[in-house]
PDB file of C-alpha atoms in Angstrom:
ATOM      1  CA  MET A   1       4.754 -31.981 -72.279  1.00 45.00           C
ATOM      2  CA  GLU A   2       2.810 -29.482 -74.362  1.00 44.00           C
ATOM      3  CA  VAL A   3       3.838 -28.014 -77.720  1.00 45.00           C
ATOM      4  CA  GLU A   4       1.630 -25.168 -78.904  1.00 42.00           C
ATOM      5  CA  GLY A   5      -1.277 -26.426 -76.834  1.00 44.00           C
ATOM      6  CA  GLN A   6      -1.000 -30.047 -77.988  1.00 50.00           C
ATOM      7  CA  ARG A   7      -0.143 -32.804 -75.506  1.00 51.00           C
ATOM      8  CA  HIS A   8       2.699 -35.240 -76.136  1.00 55.00           C
ATOM      9  CA  ALA A   9       4.293 -37.708 -73.741  1.00 57.00           C
ATOM     10  CA  ALA A  10       8.078 -38.052 -73.573  1.00 60.00           C
ATOM     11  CA  LEU A  11       8.959 -40.878 -71.207  1.00 57.00           C
ATOM     12  CA  PRO A  12      12.619 -40.894 -70.107  1.00 60.00           C
ATOM     13  CA  ARG A  13      14.429 -44.179 -69.792  1.00 55.00           C
ATOM     14  CA  ARG A  14      16.921 -43.553 -66.979  1.00 46.00           C
ATOM     15  CA  ARG A  15      17.572 -46.792 -65.174  1.00 41.00           C
ATOM     16  CA  ARG A  16      20.229 -49.115 -66.493  1.00 40.00           C
ATOM     17  CA  GLY A  17      20.906 -52.830 -66.162  1.00 34.00           C
ATOM     18  CA  HIS A  18      17.340 -54.084 -66.608  1.00 34.00           C
ATOM     19  CA  VAL A  19      15.922 -55.915 -69.598  1.00 33.00           C
ATOM     20  CA  LEU A  20      12.668 -54.710 -71.078  1.00 35.00           C
ATOM     21  CA  THR A  21      10.218 -57.365 -72.168  1.00 34.00           C
ATOM     22  CA  GLY A  22       6.628 -57.180 -73.304  1.00 34.00           C
ATOM     23  CA  GLY A  23       3.582 -59.213 -74.178  1.00 34.00           C
ATOM     24  CA  GLU A  24       0.801 -57.526 -76.061  1.00 35.00           C
ATOM     25  CA  PRO A  25       1.344 -54.465 -78.304  1.00 37.00           C
ATOM     26  CA  GLY A  26       1.559 -51.278 -76.283  1.00 40.00           C
ATOM     27  CA  LEU A  27       2.380 -53.055 -73.016  1.00 39.00           C
ATOM     28  CA  VAL A  28       6.044 -53.070 -71.996  1.00 44.00           C
ATOM     29  CA  GLN A  29       7.154 -54.430 -68.662  1.00 43.00           C
ATOM     30  CA  ARG A  30      10.468 -54.938 -66.880  1.00 43.00           C
ATOM     31  CA  ASP A  31      11.325 -58.570 -66.188  1.00 42.00           C
ATOM     32  CA  PRO A  32      13.083 -59.556 -64.047  1.00 43.00           C
ATOM     33  CA  GLY A  33      13.795 -56.911 -61.446  1.00 46.00           C
ATOM     34  CA  PRO A  34      11.950 -54.529 -59.155  1.00 47.00           C
ATOM     35  CA  ARG A  35       8.949 -52.663 -60.431  1.00 44.00           C
ATOM     36  CA  GLY A  36      10.366 -49.180 -60.153  1.00 46.00           C
ATOM     37  CA  PRO A  37       9.351 -45.836 -61.686  1.00 47.00           C
ATOM     38  CA  GLY A  38      10.267 -46.950 -65.211  1.00 46.00           C
ATOM     39  CA  HIS A  39       7.826 -49.842 -65.038  1.00 46.00           C
ATOM     40  CA  GLN A  40       5.024 -47.580 -63.834  1.00 45.00           C
ATOM     41  CA  ARG A  41       5.628 -45.005 -66.573  1.00 46.00           C
ATOM     42  CA  LEU A  42       5.443 -47.640 -69.311  1.00 48.00           C
ATOM     43  CA  ARG A  43       2.219 -49.062 -67.900  1.00 49.00           C
ATOM     44  CA  LEU A  44       0.695 -45.575 -68.024  1.00 44.00           C
ATOM     45  CA  VAL A  45       1.068 -45.661 -71.798  1.00 48.00           C
ATOM     46  CA  ARG A  46      -1.028 -48.812 -71.982  1.00 47.00           C
ATOM     47  CA  GLY A  47      -3.633 -47.435 -69.616  1.00 42.00           C
ATOM     48  CA  GLY A  48      -4.229 -44.223 -71.532  1.00 49.00           C
ATOM     49  CA  ILE A  49      -3.817 -42.170 -68.349  1.00 50.00           C
ATOM     50  CA  LEU A  50      -1.445 -39.776 -70.100  1.00 58.00           C
ATOM     51  CA  GLY A  51      -4.298 -38.235 -72.088  1.00 61.00           C
ATOM     52  CA  THR A  52      -2.487 -38.508 -75.424  1.00 71.00           C
ATOM     53  CA  ASP A  53      -1.502 -41.238 -77.845  1.00 75.00           C
ATOM     54  CA  ARG A  54       1.620 -39.388 -79.072  1.00 83.00           C
ATOM     55  CA  ILE A  55       4.310 -41.242 -77.153  1.00 87.00           C
ATOM     56  CA  PHE A  56       8.090 -40.753 -77.298  1.00 91.00           C
ATOM     57  CA  LEU A  57      10.479 -43.006 -75.360  1.00 92.00           C
ATOM     58  CA  VAL A  58      13.824 -41.274 -74.869  1.00 92.00           C
ATOM     59  CA  GLY A  59      17.151 -41.864 -73.144  1.00 90.00           C
ATOM     60  CA  ASP A  60      19.979 -44.322 -72.589  1.00 91.00           C
ATOM     61  CA  PHE A  61      18.327 -47.728 -72.999  1.00 91.00           C
ATOM     62  CA  ASN A  62      21.579 -49.619 -72.382  1.00 89.00           C
ATOM     63  CA  SER A  63      20.659 -51.726 -75.419  1.00 91.00           C
ATOM     64  CA  TYR A  64      22.072 -51.489 -78.906  1.00 91.00           C
ATOM     65  CA  THR A  65      19.755 -50.813 -81.844  1.00 91.00           C
ATOM     66  CA  GLN A  66      19.213 -54.448 -82.862  1.00 91.00           C
ATOM     67  CA  GLU A  67      19.352 -56.096 -79.442  1.00 91.00           C
ATOM     68  CA  ASP A  68      16.390 -58.097 -78.163  1.00 91.00           C
ATOM     69  CA  PRO A  69      15.029 -55.428 -75.750  1.00 89.00           C
ATOM     70  CA  MET A  70      14.796 -52.947 -78.629  1.00 92.00           C
ATOM     71  CA  GLN A  71      13.063 -55.552 -80.794  1.00 91.00           C
ATOM     72  CA  VAL A  72      10.356 -55.809 -78.136  1.00 90.00           C
ATOM     73  CA  LEU A  73       9.691 -52.088 -78.439  1.00 90.00           C
ATOM     74  CA  TYR A  74       9.685 -52.246 -82.252  1.00 90.00           C
ATOM     75  CA  ALA A  75       7.142 -55.075 -82.091  1.00 87.00           C
ATOM     76  CA  ALA A  76       5.021 -52.883 -79.784  1.00 86.00           C
ATOM     77  CA  GLY A  77       4.776 -50.270 -82.549  1.00 86.00           C
ATOM     78  CA  TYR A  78       7.695 -47.949 -81.772  1.00 91.00           C
ATOM     79  CA  SER A  79      10.236 -46.735 -84.343  1.00 91.00           C
ATOM     80  CA  ASP A  80      13.821 -45.789 -83.496  1.00 93.00           C
ATOM     81  CA  LEU A  81      14.243 -42.315 -84.986  1.00 93.00           C
ATOM     82  CA  GLY A  82      18.039 -42.209 -84.839  1.00 90.00           C
ATOM     83  CA  SER A  83      18.596 -45.365 -86.872  1.00 89.00           C
ATOM     84  CA  THR A  84      15.740 -44.462 -89.222  1.00 88.00           C
ATOM     85  CA  TYR A  85      16.877 -40.955 -90.151  1.00 89.00           C
ATOM     86  CA  ASP A  86      20.619 -41.175 -89.444  1.00 86.00           C
ATOM     87  CA  PRO A  87      21.634 -44.851 -89.761  1.00 87.00           C
ATOM     88  CA  SER A  88      25.313 -44.181 -90.479  1.00 87.00           C
ATOM     89  CA  GLU A  89      26.082 -42.589 -87.098  1.00 88.00           C
ATOM     90  CA  SER A  90      26.252 -44.014 -83.572  1.00 89.00           C
ATOM     91  CA  THR A  91      26.030 -42.566 -80.072  1.00 89.00           C
ATOM     92  CA  TYR A  92      28.564 -44.564 -78.107  1.00 88.00           C
ATOM     93  CA  SER A  93      32.021 -46.109 -78.297  1.00 83.00           C
ATOM     94  CA  PHE A  94      33.206 -48.999 -76.146  1.00 82.00           C
ATOM     95  CA  ASN A  95      36.397 -50.980 -76.416  1.00 79.00           C
ATOM     96  CA  GLY A  96      37.016 -49.590 -79.893  1.00 77.00           C
ATOM     97  CA  LEU A  97      33.576 -50.562 -81.209  1.00 84.00           C
ATOM     98  CA  GLN A  98      30.752 -48.194 -82.243  1.00 86.00           C
ATOM     99  CA  GLY A  99      27.035 -48.529 -81.576  1.00 90.00           C
ATOM    100  CA  SER A 100      23.950 -46.701 -80.292  1.00 91.00           C
ATOM    101  CA  LEU A 101      22.691 -47.130 -76.753  1.00 91.00           C
ATOM    102  CA  ASP A 102      20.800 -43.838 -76.806  1.00 92.00           C
ATOM    103  CA  HIS A 103      17.471 -43.765 -78.554  1.00 93.00           C
ATOM    104  CA  VAL A 104      14.403 -41.684 -79.267  1.00 94.00           C
ATOM    105  CA  LEU A 105      11.505 -43.975 -80.082  1.00 93.00           C
ATOM    106  CA  ALA A 106       8.099 -42.866 -81.321  1.00 92.00           C
ATOM    107  CA  ASN A 107       4.816 -44.634 -81.786  1.00 89.00           C
ATOM    108  CA  ALA A 108       2.779 -44.084 -84.956  1.00 85.00           C
ATOM    109  CA  ALA A 109       0.971 -40.986 -83.696  1.00 82.00           C
ATOM    110  CA  ALA A 110       4.175 -39.363 -82.464  1.00 86.00           C
ATOM    111  CA  ARG A 111       6.083 -40.349 -85.616  1.00 86.00           C
ATOM    112  CA  ALA A 112       3.621 -38.296 -87.652  1.00 82.00           C
ATOM    113  CA  LEU A 113       5.055 -35.143 -86.040  1.00 85.00           C
ATOM    114  CA  VAL A 114       8.693 -35.950 -86.819  1.00 89.00           C
ATOM    115  CA  THR A 115      10.482 -34.012 -89.565  1.00 88.00           C
ATOM    116  CA  GLY A 116      13.909 -35.599 -89.096  1.00 89.00           C
ATOM    117  CA  ALA A 117      16.502 -36.840 -86.614  1.00 91.00           C
ATOM    118  CA  ASP A 118      20.277 -36.648 -86.314  1.00 91.00           C
ATOM    119  CA  VAL A 119      22.948 -37.939 -83.956  1.00 91.00           C
ATOM    120  CA  TRP A 120      24.679 -34.832 -82.630  1.00 90.00           C
ATOM    121  CA  GLN A 121      28.351 -35.708 -82.723  1.00 86.00           C
ATOM    122  CA  ILE A 122      29.809 -33.990 -79.667  1.00 84.00           C
ATOM    123  CA  ASN A 123      32.845 -36.249 -79.994  1.00 75.00           C
ATOM    124  CA  ALA A 124      31.804 -38.692 -77.304  1.00 69.00           C
ATOM    125  CA  GLN A 125      34.146 -41.172 -78.990  1.00 72.00           C
ATOM    126  CA  GLU A 126      37.239 -39.066 -78.269  1.00 72.00           C
ATOM    127  CA  ALA A 127      39.966 -40.143 -75.827  1.00 75.00           C
ATOM    128  CA  ILE A 128      38.848 -40.077 -72.202  1.00 74.00           C
ATOM    129  CA  ALA A 129      41.446 -37.406 -71.407  1.00 76.00           C
ATOM    130  CA  TYR A 130      39.125 -34.913 -73.137  1.00 73.00           C
ATOM    131  CA  SER A 131      36.064 -36.006 -71.174  1.00 73.00           C
ATOM    132  CA  TYR A 132      34.205 -33.969 -68.573  1.00 72.00           C
ATOM    133  CA  SER A 133      34.991 -36.733 -66.078  1.00 74.00           C
ATOM    134  CA  ARG A 134      38.708 -35.925 -66.382  1.00 76.00           C
ATOM    135  CA  TYR A 135      38.368 -32.212 -65.733  1.00 76.00           C
ATOM    136  CA  ASN A 136      41.455 -30.960 -63.880  1.00 77.00           C
ATOM    137  CA  TYR A 137      43.041 -34.435 -63.962  1.00 81.00           C
ATOM    138  CA  ASN A 138      45.881 -33.488 -66.309  1.00 75.00           C
ATOM    139  CA  ALA A 139      48.772 -31.038 -66.227  1.00 76.00           C
ATOM    140  CA  THR A 140      47.271 -29.584 -69.386  1.00 77.00           C
ATOM    141  CA  LEU A 141      43.533 -28.941 -69.083  1.00 77.00           C
ATOM    142  CA  LEU A 142      42.002 -30.656 -72.133  1.00 76.00           C
ATOM    143  CA  PHE A 143      38.307 -30.456 -71.268  1.00 72.00           C
ATOM    144  CA  ASN A 144      36.615 -27.176 -72.174  1.00 75.00           C
ATOM    145  CA  GLY A 145      33.300 -26.727 -70.417  1.00 71.00           C
ATOM    146  CA  SER A 146      32.324 -23.727 -72.537  1.00 76.00           C
ATOM    147  CA  ASP A 147      31.474 -25.860 -75.586  1.00 75.00           C
ATOM    148  CA  PRO A 148      29.717 -29.210 -76.053  1.00 76.00           C
ATOM    149  CA  PHE A 149      32.907 -31.044 -77.093  1.00 77.00           C
ATOM    150  CA  ALA A 150      33.071 -34.318 -75.095  1.00 72.00           C
ATOM    151  CA  ALA A 151      30.489 -33.016 -72.618  1.00 75.00           C
ATOM    152  CA  SER A 152      29.275 -36.609 -72.347  1.00 79.00           C
ATOM    153  CA  ASP A 153      30.512 -40.061 -73.258  1.00 80.00           C
ATOM    154  CA  HIS A 154      27.261 -40.463 -75.207  1.00 88.00           C
ATOM    155  CA  ASP A 155      26.209 -38.472 -78.276  1.00 89.00           C
ATOM    156  CA  PRO A 156      22.624 -37.149 -78.045  1.00 90.00           C
ATOM    157  CA  VAL A 157      19.944 -37.657 -80.678  1.00 92.00           C
ATOM    158  CA  VAL A 158      18.268 -34.467 -81.926  1.00 93.00           C
ATOM    159  CA  VAL A 159      14.733 -34.774 -83.306  1.00 93.00           C
ATOM    160  CA  GLY A 160      12.806 -32.185 -85.304  1.00 91.00           C
ATOM    161  CA  LEU A 161       9.059 -31.912 -84.726  1.00 89.00           C
ATOM    162  CA  ASN A 162       6.292 -30.252 -86.660  1.00 83.00           C
ATOM    163  CA  PRO A 163       3.627 -29.794 -83.967  1.00 75.00           C
ATOM    164  CA  PRO A 164       0.023 -29.997 -85.117  1.00 67.00           C
ATOM    165  CA  VAL A 165      -2.197 -26.978 -85.335  1.00 64.00           C
ATOM    166  CA  SER A 166      -5.306 -26.677 -83.226  1.00 60.00           C
ATOM    167  CA  PRO A 167      -7.672 -29.605 -83.769  1.00 65.00           C
ATOM    168  CA  ALA A 168      -9.643 -29.271 -86.981  1.00 77.00           C
ATOM    169  CA  PHE A 169     -12.334 -31.633 -85.710  1.00 89.00           C
ATOM    170  CA  PRO A 170     -14.460 -31.635 -82.562  1.00 92.00           C
ATOM    171  CA  ALA A 171     -13.571 -33.754 -79.563  1.00 92.00           C
ATOM    172  CA  TRP A 172     -15.266 -37.136 -79.315  1.00 95.00           C
ATOM    173  CA  SER A 173     -18.350 -37.169 -77.096  1.00 96.00           C
ATOM    174  CA  ALA A 174     -19.944 -40.281 -75.592  1.00 95.00           C
ATOM    175  CA  SER A 175     -23.454 -38.833 -75.917  1.00 96.00           C
ATOM    176  CA  LYS A 176     -23.257 -37.757 -79.551  1.00 96.00           C
ATOM    177  CA  VAL A 177     -24.417 -39.896 -82.472  1.00 97.00           C
ATOM    178  CA  TYR A 178     -21.834 -40.214 -85.251  1.00 97.00           C
ATOM    179  CA  LEU A 179     -22.392 -41.353 -88.812  1.00 96.00           C
ATOM    180  CA  SER A 180     -20.053 -42.916 -91.336  1.00 96.00           C
ATOM    181  CA  GLY A 181     -17.463 -40.339 -92.437  1.00 95.00           C
ATOM    182  CA  ASP A 182     -17.613 -38.176 -89.309  1.00 96.00           C
ATOM    183  CA  LYS A 183     -14.250 -37.194 -87.855  1.00 95.00           C
ATOM    184  CA  VAL A 184     -13.365 -36.438 -84.239  1.00 95.00           C
ATOM    185  CA  THR A 185     -10.281 -35.897 -82.102  1.00 91.00           C
ATOM    186  CA  TYR A 186      -9.565 -38.205 -79.186  1.00 91.00           C
ATOM    187  CA  GLN A 187      -6.393 -38.258 -77.049  1.00 84.00           C
ATOM    188  CA  GLY A 188      -4.566 -36.157 -79.611  1.00 80.00           C
ATOM    189  CA  SER A 189      -5.412 -38.178 -82.727  1.00 86.00           C
ATOM    190  CA  VAL A 190      -7.960 -37.874 -85.505  1.00 90.00           C
ATOM    191  CA  TRP A 191     -10.523 -40.685 -85.801  1.00 95.00           C
ATOM    192  CA  LEU A 192     -12.880 -41.484 -88.683  1.00 96.00           C
ATOM    193  CA  ALA A 193     -16.261 -43.151 -88.096  1.00 97.00           C
ATOM    194  CA  SER A 194     -16.778 -46.246 -90.252  1.00 97.00           C
ATOM    195  CA  TRP A 195     -20.464 -46.589 -89.450  1.00 97.00           C
ATOM    196  CA  TRP A 196     -23.194 -45.343 -87.093  1.00 97.00           C
ATOM    197  CA  THR A 197     -21.910 -45.217 -83.537  1.00 97.00           C
ATOM    198  CA  GLN A 198     -22.693 -43.788 -80.134  1.00 97.00           C
ATOM    199  CA  ASN A 199     -20.816 -44.185 -76.841  1.00 96.00           C
ATOM    200  CA  GLN A 200     -18.135 -46.404 -78.412  1.00 96.00           C
ATOM    201  CA  THR A 201     -14.759 -45.009 -77.411  1.00 95.00           C
ATOM    202  CA  PRO A 202     -12.154 -44.781 -80.195  1.00 95.00           C
ATOM    203  CA  GLY A 203      -9.329 -47.272 -79.841  1.00 92.00           C
ATOM    204  CA  ASP A 204     -10.848 -50.695 -80.508  1.00 94.00           C
ATOM    205  CA  PRO A 205      -9.004 -52.035 -83.613  1.00 93.00           C
ATOM    206  CA  TYR A 206     -12.211 -53.724 -84.764  1.00 95.00           C
ATOM    207  CA  GLY A 207     -14.599 -51.007 -83.608  1.00 96.00           C
ATOM    208  CA  PRO A 208     -16.346 -48.192 -85.483  1.00 97.00           C
ATOM    209  CA  TRP A 209     -13.420 -45.758 -85.336  1.00 97.00           C
ATOM    210  CA  GLN A 210     -10.331 -45.636 -87.558  1.00 96.00           C
ATOM    211  CA  GLN A 211      -7.255 -43.780 -86.320  1.00 94.00           C
ATOM    212  CA  ILE A 212      -6.033 -41.516 -89.118  1.00 92.00           C
ATOM    213  CA  SER A 213      -2.355 -40.590 -89.036  1.00 88.00           C
ATOM    214  CA  ALA A 214       0.009 -39.409 -91.768  1.00 85.00           C
ATOM    215  CA  ALA A 215       3.688 -38.543 -92.182  1.00 80.00           C
ATOM    216  CA  PRO A 216       4.710 -34.979 -93.111  1.00 72.00           C
ATOM    217  CA  ASP A 217       4.774 -35.992 -96.806  1.00 77.00           C
ATOM    218  CA  GLY A 218       1.181 -37.224 -96.590  1.00 82.00           C
ATOM    219  CA  THR A 219       1.938 -40.951 -96.570  1.00 88.00           C
ATOM    220  CA  ALA A 220      -0.427 -42.852 -94.285  1.00 91.00           C
ATOM    221  CA  ILE A 221       1.076 -44.248 -91.102  1.00 91.00           C
ATOM    222  CA  TRP A 222      -0.153 -47.724 -90.316  1.00 93.00           C
ATOM    223  CA  THR A 223      -2.499 -47.887 -87.340  1.00 93.00           C
ATOM    224  CA  ALA A 224      -4.253 -51.006 -86.107  1.00 93.00           C
ATOM    225  CA  SER A 225      -7.790 -49.634 -86.396  1.00 95.00           C
ATOM    226  CA  ARG A 226      -7.482 -48.147 -89.884  1.00 96.00           C
ATOM    227  CA  ILE A 227      -8.911 -49.963 -92.904  1.00 97.00           C
ATOM    228  CA  PHE A 228      -6.599 -50.244 -95.902  1.00 97.00           C
ATOM    229  CA  VAL A 229      -7.455 -51.513 -99.372  1.00 97.00           C
ATOM    230  CA  THR A 230      -5.460 -52.794-102.319  1.00 97.00           C
ATOM    231  CA  GLY A 231      -2.817 -50.304-103.419  1.00 96.00           C
ATOM    232  CA  ASP A 232      -2.714 -48.239-100.221  1.00 97.00           C
ATOM    233  CA  VAL A 233       0.831 -47.295 -99.191  1.00 95.00           C
ATOM    234  CA  VAL A 234       1.771 -46.925 -95.519  1.00 94.00           C
ATOM    235  CA  LEU A 235       4.772 -46.265 -93.317  1.00 90.00           C
ATOM    236  CA  TYR A 236       5.519 -48.793 -90.590  1.00 89.00           C
ATOM    237  CA  GLN A 237       8.668 -48.766 -88.433  1.00 83.00           C
ATOM    238  CA  GLY A 238      10.483 -46.626 -90.978  1.00 80.00           C
ATOM    239  CA  LYS A 239       9.613 -48.799 -94.005  1.00 88.00           C
ATOM    240  CA  ARG A 240       7.046 -48.397 -96.789  1.00 91.00           C
ATOM    241  CA  TYR A 241       4.515 -51.108 -97.534  1.00 95.00           C
ATOM    242  CA  GLU A 242       1.741 -51.526-100.098  1.00 97.00           C
ATOM    243  CA  ALA A 243      -1.522 -53.327 -99.322  1.00 97.00           C
ATOM    244  CA  LYS A 244      -2.190 -56.405-101.472  1.00 97.00           C
ATOM    245  CA  TRP A 245      -5.825 -56.655-100.384  1.00 97.00           C
ATOM    246  CA  TRP A 246      -8.321 -55.333 -97.809  1.00 97.00           C
ATOM    247  CA  THR A 247      -6.811 -55.392 -94.344  1.00 97.00           C
ATOM    248  CA  ARG A 248      -7.309 -54.165 -90.822  1.00 97.00           C
ATOM    249  CA  ASN A 249      -5.259 -54.765 -87.677  1.00 95.00           C
ATOM    250  CA  GLN A 250      -2.652 -56.817 -89.550  1.00 95.00           C
ATOM    251  CA  PRO A 251       0.748 -55.144 -89.056  1.00 93.00           C
ATOM    252  CA  PRO A 252       3.176 -55.197 -91.992  1.00 94.00           C
ATOM    253  CA  GLY A 253       6.084 -57.605 -91.828  1.00 91.00           C
ATOM    254  CA  ASP A 254       4.494 -61.033 -92.300  1.00 92.00           C
ATOM    255  CA  GLN A 255       5.652 -62.363 -95.690  1.00 88.00           C
ATOM    256  CA  TRP A 256       2.365 -64.261 -96.051  1.00 94.00           C
ATOM    257  CA  GLY A 257       0.268 -61.306 -94.908  1.00 95.00           C
ATOM    258  CA  PRO A 258      -1.518 -58.513 -96.772  1.00 97.00           C
ATOM    259  CA  TRP A 259       1.501 -56.187 -97.045  1.00 97.00           C
ATOM    260  CA  LYS A 260       4.264 -55.978 -99.667  1.00 96.00           C
ATOM    261  CA  LEU A 261       7.530 -54.269 -98.711  1.00 95.00           C
ATOM    262  CA  LEU A 262       8.387 -51.459-101.130  1.00 94.00           C
ATOM    263  CA  PRO A 263      11.978 -50.646-102.158  1.00 91.00           C
TER     264      PRO A 263
END
């Protein structure tokens, strides 16, 4: 999709009953089961064919927030916006229990655009007699199709976005020579040259380019290619961390690693 001329990818998760698993960061595959459209869409993210690195995964994942399939996506660098911004609310009710099966996930580049998220309570937890699926079932018509009340048995997640303005830096060019400190745009993100480089595509976590991404409040968002030094504060999967020493391509979360979790 495009928002004010900027490309973003929103990949719907429609199919139910399959477990998502993954190996390396950024690669998510379905296993076991047929390799249907969902599998192909997720592989496109890894391949860079979408032409942007701002990726949202949206829909009914048929997995609760802390279940193993969701953990695979978190480990691949995606944050669940509903549980991050609105942790006290859920999207689904089953057998008297509450939880969220419906998610909007964002990678680091997409998360930088997010201003907030909220579970829109359309009363999906109400008695089934009020549901759209019971329209005209009862002597008294309880479902009202003119308002969103019980229009679904799932509550949707609403996400606010602050789309970026037109790129402030030129697009990366394979033929151009770049020096330390030069900035370019590539697949929707800003990249900073760490040293002299030519014809080295941004994206290698140990290469000459650092992906620069920040939250709306200016806090840096952790990216694998960016160099951080002692005292730098970053956002990673909805949590704030402070660098204990120089680090690159070491995701926060390892208690023995270079990052300290902030309160």
